[in-house]
XYZ file of C-alpha atoms in Angstrom:
372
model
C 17.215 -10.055 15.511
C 16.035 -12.864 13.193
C 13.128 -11.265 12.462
C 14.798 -7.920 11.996
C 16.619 -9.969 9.193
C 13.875 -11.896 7.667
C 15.057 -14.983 8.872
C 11.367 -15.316 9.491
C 11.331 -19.009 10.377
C 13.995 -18.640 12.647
C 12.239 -15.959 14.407
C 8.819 -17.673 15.037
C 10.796 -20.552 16.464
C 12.692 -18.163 18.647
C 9.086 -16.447 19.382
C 7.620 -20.063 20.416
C 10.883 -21.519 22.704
C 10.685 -17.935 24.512
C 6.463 -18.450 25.213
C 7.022 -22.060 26.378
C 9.018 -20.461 28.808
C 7.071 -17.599 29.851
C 3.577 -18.125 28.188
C 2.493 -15.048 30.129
C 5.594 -12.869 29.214
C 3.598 -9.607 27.892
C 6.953 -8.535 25.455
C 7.416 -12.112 24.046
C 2.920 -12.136 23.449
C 2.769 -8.970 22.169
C 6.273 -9.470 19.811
C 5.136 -12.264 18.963
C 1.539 -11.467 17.471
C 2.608 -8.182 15.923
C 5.751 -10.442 14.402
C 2.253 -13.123 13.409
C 0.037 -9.939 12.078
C 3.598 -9.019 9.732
C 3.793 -12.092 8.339
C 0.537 -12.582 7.230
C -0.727 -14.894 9.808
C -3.663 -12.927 10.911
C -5.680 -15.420 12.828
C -2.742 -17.065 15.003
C -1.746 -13.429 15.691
C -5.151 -12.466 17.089
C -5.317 -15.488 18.819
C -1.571 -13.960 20.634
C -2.393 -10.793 21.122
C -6.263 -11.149 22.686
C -3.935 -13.176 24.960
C -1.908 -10.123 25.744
C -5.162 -7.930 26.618
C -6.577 -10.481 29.127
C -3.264 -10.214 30.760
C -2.623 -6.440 30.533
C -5.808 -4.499 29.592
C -4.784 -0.789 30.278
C -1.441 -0.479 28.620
C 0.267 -1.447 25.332
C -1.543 0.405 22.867
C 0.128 -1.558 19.607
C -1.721 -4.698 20.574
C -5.121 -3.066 20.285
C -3.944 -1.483 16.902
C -3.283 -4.742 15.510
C -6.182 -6.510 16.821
C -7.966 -3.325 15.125
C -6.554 -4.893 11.781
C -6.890 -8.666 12.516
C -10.628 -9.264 12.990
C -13.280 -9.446 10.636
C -16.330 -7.884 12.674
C -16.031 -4.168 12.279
C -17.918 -3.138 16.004
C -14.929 -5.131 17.420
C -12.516 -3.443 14.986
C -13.772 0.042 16.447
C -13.559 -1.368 20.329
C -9.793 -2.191 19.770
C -9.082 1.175 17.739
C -10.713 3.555 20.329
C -8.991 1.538 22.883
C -5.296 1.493 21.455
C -6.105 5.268 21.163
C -7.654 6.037 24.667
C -4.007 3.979 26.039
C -1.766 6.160 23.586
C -3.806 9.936 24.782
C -2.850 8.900 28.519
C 0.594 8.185 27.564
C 1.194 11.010 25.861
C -0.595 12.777 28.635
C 1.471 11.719 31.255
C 4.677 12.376 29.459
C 3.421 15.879 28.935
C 2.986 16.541 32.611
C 7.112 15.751 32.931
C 9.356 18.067 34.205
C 10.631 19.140 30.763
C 14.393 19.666 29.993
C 16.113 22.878 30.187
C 15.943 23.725 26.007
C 18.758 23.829 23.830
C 20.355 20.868 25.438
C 20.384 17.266 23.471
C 17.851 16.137 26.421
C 15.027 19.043 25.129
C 15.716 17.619 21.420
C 15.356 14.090 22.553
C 12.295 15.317 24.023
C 11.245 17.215 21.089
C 11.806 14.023 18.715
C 9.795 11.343 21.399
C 6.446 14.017 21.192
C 6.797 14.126 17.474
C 6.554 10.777 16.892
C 4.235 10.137 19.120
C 1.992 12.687 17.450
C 2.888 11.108 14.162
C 1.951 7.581 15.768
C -1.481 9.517 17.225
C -2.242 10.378 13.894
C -1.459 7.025 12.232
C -4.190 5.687 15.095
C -6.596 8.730 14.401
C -6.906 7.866 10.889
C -7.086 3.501 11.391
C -10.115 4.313 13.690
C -11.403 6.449 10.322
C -11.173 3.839 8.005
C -12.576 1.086 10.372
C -15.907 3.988 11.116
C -16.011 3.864 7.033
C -15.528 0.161 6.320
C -18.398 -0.371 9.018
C -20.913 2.184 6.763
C -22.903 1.388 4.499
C -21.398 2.306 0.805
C -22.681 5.962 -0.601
C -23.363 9.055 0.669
C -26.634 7.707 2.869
C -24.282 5.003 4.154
C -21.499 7.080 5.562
C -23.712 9.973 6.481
C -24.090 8.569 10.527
C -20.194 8.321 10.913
C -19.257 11.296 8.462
C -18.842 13.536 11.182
C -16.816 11.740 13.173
C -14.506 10.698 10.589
C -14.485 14.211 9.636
C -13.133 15.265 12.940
C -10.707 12.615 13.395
C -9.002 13.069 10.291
C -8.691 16.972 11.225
C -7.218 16.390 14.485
C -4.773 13.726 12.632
C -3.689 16.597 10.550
C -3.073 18.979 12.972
C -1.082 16.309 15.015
C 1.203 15.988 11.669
C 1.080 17.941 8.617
C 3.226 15.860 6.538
C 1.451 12.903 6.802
C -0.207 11.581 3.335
C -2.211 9.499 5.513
C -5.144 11.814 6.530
C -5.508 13.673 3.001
C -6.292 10.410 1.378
C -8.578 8.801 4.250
C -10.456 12.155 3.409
C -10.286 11.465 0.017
C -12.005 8.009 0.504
C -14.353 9.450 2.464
C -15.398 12.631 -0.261
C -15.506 9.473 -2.586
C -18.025 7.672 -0.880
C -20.077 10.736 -0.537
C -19.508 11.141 -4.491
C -17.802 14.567 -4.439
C -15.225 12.619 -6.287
C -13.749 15.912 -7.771
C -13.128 17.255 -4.217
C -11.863 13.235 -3.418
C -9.166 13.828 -6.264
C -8.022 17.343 -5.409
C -7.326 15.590 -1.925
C -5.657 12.497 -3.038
C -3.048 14.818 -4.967
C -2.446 17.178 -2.037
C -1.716 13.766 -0.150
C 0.429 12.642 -3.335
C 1.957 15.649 -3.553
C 3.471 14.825 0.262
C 5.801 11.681 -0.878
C 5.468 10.722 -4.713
C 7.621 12.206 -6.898
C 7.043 11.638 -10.554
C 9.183 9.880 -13.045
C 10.459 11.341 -16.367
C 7.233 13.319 -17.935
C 5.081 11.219 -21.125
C 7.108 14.599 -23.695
C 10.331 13.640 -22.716
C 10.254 10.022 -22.587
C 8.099 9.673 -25.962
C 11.514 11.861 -27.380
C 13.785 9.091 -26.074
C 11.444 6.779 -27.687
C 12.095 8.907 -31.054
C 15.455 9.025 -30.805
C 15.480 5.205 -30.398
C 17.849 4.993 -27.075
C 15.792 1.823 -25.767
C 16.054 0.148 -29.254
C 13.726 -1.988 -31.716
C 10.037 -3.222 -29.616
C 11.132 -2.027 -26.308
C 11.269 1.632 -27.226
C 8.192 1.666 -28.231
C 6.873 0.115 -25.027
C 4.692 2.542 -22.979
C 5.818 2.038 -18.812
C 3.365 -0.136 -17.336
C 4.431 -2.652 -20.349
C 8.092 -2.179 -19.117
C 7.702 -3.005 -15.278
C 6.269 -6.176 -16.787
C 9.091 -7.069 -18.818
C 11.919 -5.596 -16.010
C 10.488 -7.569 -13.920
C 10.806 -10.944 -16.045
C 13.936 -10.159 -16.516
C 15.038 -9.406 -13.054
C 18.252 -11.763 -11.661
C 19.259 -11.936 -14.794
C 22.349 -9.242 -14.722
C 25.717 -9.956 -13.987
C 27.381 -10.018 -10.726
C 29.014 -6.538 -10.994
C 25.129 -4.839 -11.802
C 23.788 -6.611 -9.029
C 26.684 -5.050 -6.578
C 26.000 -1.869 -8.071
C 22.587 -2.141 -7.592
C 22.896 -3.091 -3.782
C 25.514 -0.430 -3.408
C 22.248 2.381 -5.339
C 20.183 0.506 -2.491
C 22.733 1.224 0.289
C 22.976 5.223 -0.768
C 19.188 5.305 -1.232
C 17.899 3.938 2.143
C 17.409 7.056 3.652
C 14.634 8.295 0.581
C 12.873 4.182 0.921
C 12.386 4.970 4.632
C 10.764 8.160 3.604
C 8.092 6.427 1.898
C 4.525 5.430 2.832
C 3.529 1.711 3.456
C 3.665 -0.885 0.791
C -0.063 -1.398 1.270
C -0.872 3.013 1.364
C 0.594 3.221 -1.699
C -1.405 0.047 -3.337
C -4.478 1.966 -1.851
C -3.246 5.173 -3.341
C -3.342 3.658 -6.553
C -6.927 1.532 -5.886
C -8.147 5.359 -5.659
C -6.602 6.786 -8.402
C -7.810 4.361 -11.208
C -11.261 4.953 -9.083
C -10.905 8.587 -9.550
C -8.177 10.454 -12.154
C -9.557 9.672 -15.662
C -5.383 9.538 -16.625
C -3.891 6.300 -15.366
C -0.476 7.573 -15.824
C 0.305 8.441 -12.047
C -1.184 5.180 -10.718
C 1.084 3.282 -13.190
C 4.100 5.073 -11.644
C 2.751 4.204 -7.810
C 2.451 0.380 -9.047
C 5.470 0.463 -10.893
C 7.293 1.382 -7.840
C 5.793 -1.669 -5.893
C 6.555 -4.194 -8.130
C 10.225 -2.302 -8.511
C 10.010 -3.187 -4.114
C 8.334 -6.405 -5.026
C 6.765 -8.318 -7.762
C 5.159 -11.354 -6.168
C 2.081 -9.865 -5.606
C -0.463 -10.309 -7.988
C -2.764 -7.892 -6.767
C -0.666 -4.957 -7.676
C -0.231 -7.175 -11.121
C -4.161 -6.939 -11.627
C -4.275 -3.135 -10.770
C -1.700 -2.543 -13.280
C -3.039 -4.628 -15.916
C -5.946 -2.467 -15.704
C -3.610 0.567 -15.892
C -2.588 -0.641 -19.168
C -6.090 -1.511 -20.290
C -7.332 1.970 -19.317
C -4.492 3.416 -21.152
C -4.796 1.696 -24.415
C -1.892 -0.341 -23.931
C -3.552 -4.037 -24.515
C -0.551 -5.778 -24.835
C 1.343 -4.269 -21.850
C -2.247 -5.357 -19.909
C -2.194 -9.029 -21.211
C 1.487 -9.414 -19.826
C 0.503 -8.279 -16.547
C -2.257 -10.282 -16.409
C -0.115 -13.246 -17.287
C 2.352 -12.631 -15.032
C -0.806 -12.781 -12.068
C -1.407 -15.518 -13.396
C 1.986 -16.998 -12.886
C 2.100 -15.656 -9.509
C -1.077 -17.226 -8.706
C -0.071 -20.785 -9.469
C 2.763 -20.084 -7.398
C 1.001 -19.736 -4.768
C -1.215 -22.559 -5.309
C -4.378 -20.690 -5.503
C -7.561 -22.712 -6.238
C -8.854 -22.249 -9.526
C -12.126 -20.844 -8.170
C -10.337 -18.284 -6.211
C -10.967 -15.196 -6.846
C -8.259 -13.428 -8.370
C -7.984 -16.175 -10.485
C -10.619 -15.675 -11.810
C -10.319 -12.011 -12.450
C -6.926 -12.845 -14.484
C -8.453 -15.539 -16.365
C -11.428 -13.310 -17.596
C -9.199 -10.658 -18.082
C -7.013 -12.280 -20.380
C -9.774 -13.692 -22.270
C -11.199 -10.114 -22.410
C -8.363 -8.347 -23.647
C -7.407 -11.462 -26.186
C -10.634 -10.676 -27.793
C -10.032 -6.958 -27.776
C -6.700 -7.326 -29.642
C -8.150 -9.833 -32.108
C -10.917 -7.073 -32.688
C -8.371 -4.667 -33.240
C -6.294 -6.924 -35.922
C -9.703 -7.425 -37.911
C -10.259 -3.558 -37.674
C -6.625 -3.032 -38.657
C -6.816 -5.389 -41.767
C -10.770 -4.162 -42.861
C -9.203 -0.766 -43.042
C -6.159 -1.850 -44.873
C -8.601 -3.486 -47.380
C -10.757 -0.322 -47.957
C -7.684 2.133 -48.349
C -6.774 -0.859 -51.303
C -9.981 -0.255 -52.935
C -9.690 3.632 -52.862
C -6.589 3.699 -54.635
């Protein structure tokens, strides 16, 4: 329950009271590293859930899934995945060989939703195994060539097992990438975006708005990726009545959130398509959504910055690289880390850019002078 409400200190030390009772409970191990591999704490949660194989090695498929996740040496990666996925195939094997339910009654649609989502689940586990065959290849066509085929028939199965999964279309885009058939990659990534995103307002109609001046002096003129950043500066700062309307909006609109893929799909969807679309307008929109979900993370901060960048919009891109930067110090990153770095150099960059263009500006200004 505590964990269900984000009461996430609460529910670790509910986690570790229940284990020092039963340290060899299977449900408090394996809730306990999949509640660890949520919250970020990848190596504690391995630690938990290796735990729960020794003690049950032929059922629980989640705990292999995880461990698929957690550890850093790809052949162990794969061992996990094809095992969570071996468990999950008998399952779903020995449910099929049930005496069914007479159909038409609310038992046969029970039924009906249980082997959906378990073929949805399949298919999540179908394309994981995928991803871990192409994180283990070498980069470029040569490199994925030895697991191309497998990947290839994984990711068919997974969309057979559920067509209106995103999930599958853009593993196969990754994998058309790294064969560089990245016009075939894109054409797949859209079929897969075509599955859940839904566009905002088209660049005609909201440059009219920006014509007819409803936003008002330097924030009309703002192009999106610029507005995220400054929304989200501003965010907490409405009154009491917005904010109830707001959670009221979030109340009505649970239903279309739950619809949605994963926070970190979508951040992938967008990885792709700066990799891949030469317009940066759809990626903005996918980022834009995350930080509208949540703003503390100052990777999606960096992609976007280099939305902006790639768009022409320099100053939009130096505020979201400042606001990584923020974030960063927040989280009391060392200055040699790595994204740290990236902002820094980034803001440096695009400083230098803007400068450039000022001098440009101003030499032109001078040579129109002399003409007249």
């Amino acid at each position: 329950m505590a964990f269900a409400m984000d009461n996430f200190d609460l529910a670790r030390a509910s986690f570790k009271r229940a284990l020092d009772a039963e340290p060899e409970n299977l449900e408090f191990l394996e809730g306990y590293g999949s509640f660890l591999a949520e919250t970020g704490a990848q190596a504690e949660a391995a630690t938990v859930l290796r735990r729960a194989v020794q003690l049950q090695p032929e059922e629980g498929f989640e705990k292999y899934m995880y461990l698929g996740q957690l550890v850093d040496d790809s052949a162990e990666a794969e061992q996990h995945v094809r095992k969570g996925i071996a468990i999950l195939r008998s399952y779903m094997q020995q449910q099929a060989a049930e005496p069914q339910p007479a159909e038409g009654t609310d038992e046969a649609e029970e039924a009906a939703d249980a082997r959906d989502h378990l073929q949805a689940t399949l298919c999540s586990c179908l394309v994981s195994l995928a991803e871990v065959l192409l994180t283990k290849g070498q980069h470029g066509a040569e490199g994925v060539a030895p697991v191309a085929a497998e990947c290839e028939q994984l990711l068919g199965e997974a969309r057979e097992l559920s067509a209106a999964s995103p999930e599958p279309l853009q593993a196969l885009a990754s994998l058309r990438q790294q064969q560089g058939k990245d016009e075939e990659a894109l054409a797949l990534l859209r079929q897969s975006l075509a599955l859940w995103f839904k566009p905002s307002v088209d660049s005609d109609d909201e440059e009219a708005e920006e014509e007819e001046g409803e936003e008002g002096g330097k924030a009309a003129g703002k192009k999106p990726a610029a507005a995220a950043a400054a929304a989200a500066k501003a965010e907490g700062s409405g009154s009491e009545e917005e904010e109830e309307g707001e959670e009221e909006m979030e109340l009505e609109d649970d239903s279309d959130v739950e619809e949605l893929p994963s926070y970190e799909f979508r951040f992938e969807t967008a990885k792709l398509l700066l990799e891949l679309d030469e317009s940066v307008d759809t990626a903005s929109q996918v980022l834009e959504q995350l930080l509208e979900e949540n703003d503390t993370d100052p990777n999606v901060w960096l992609l976007l910055a280099l939305c902006c960048q790639g768009g022409g919009d320099l100053e939009g891109a130096l505020e979201c690289a400042e606001e990584g930067m923020k974030l960063c110090k927040l989280l009391q990153l060392p200055s040699d880390n790595e994204m740290v770095t990236g902002f820094e150099s980034m803001q440096s960059e695009l400083q230098a850019m803007m400068e450039g263009e000022k001098k440009a500006a101003k030499a032109a200004g001078k040579a129109d002078g002399k003409k007249r």
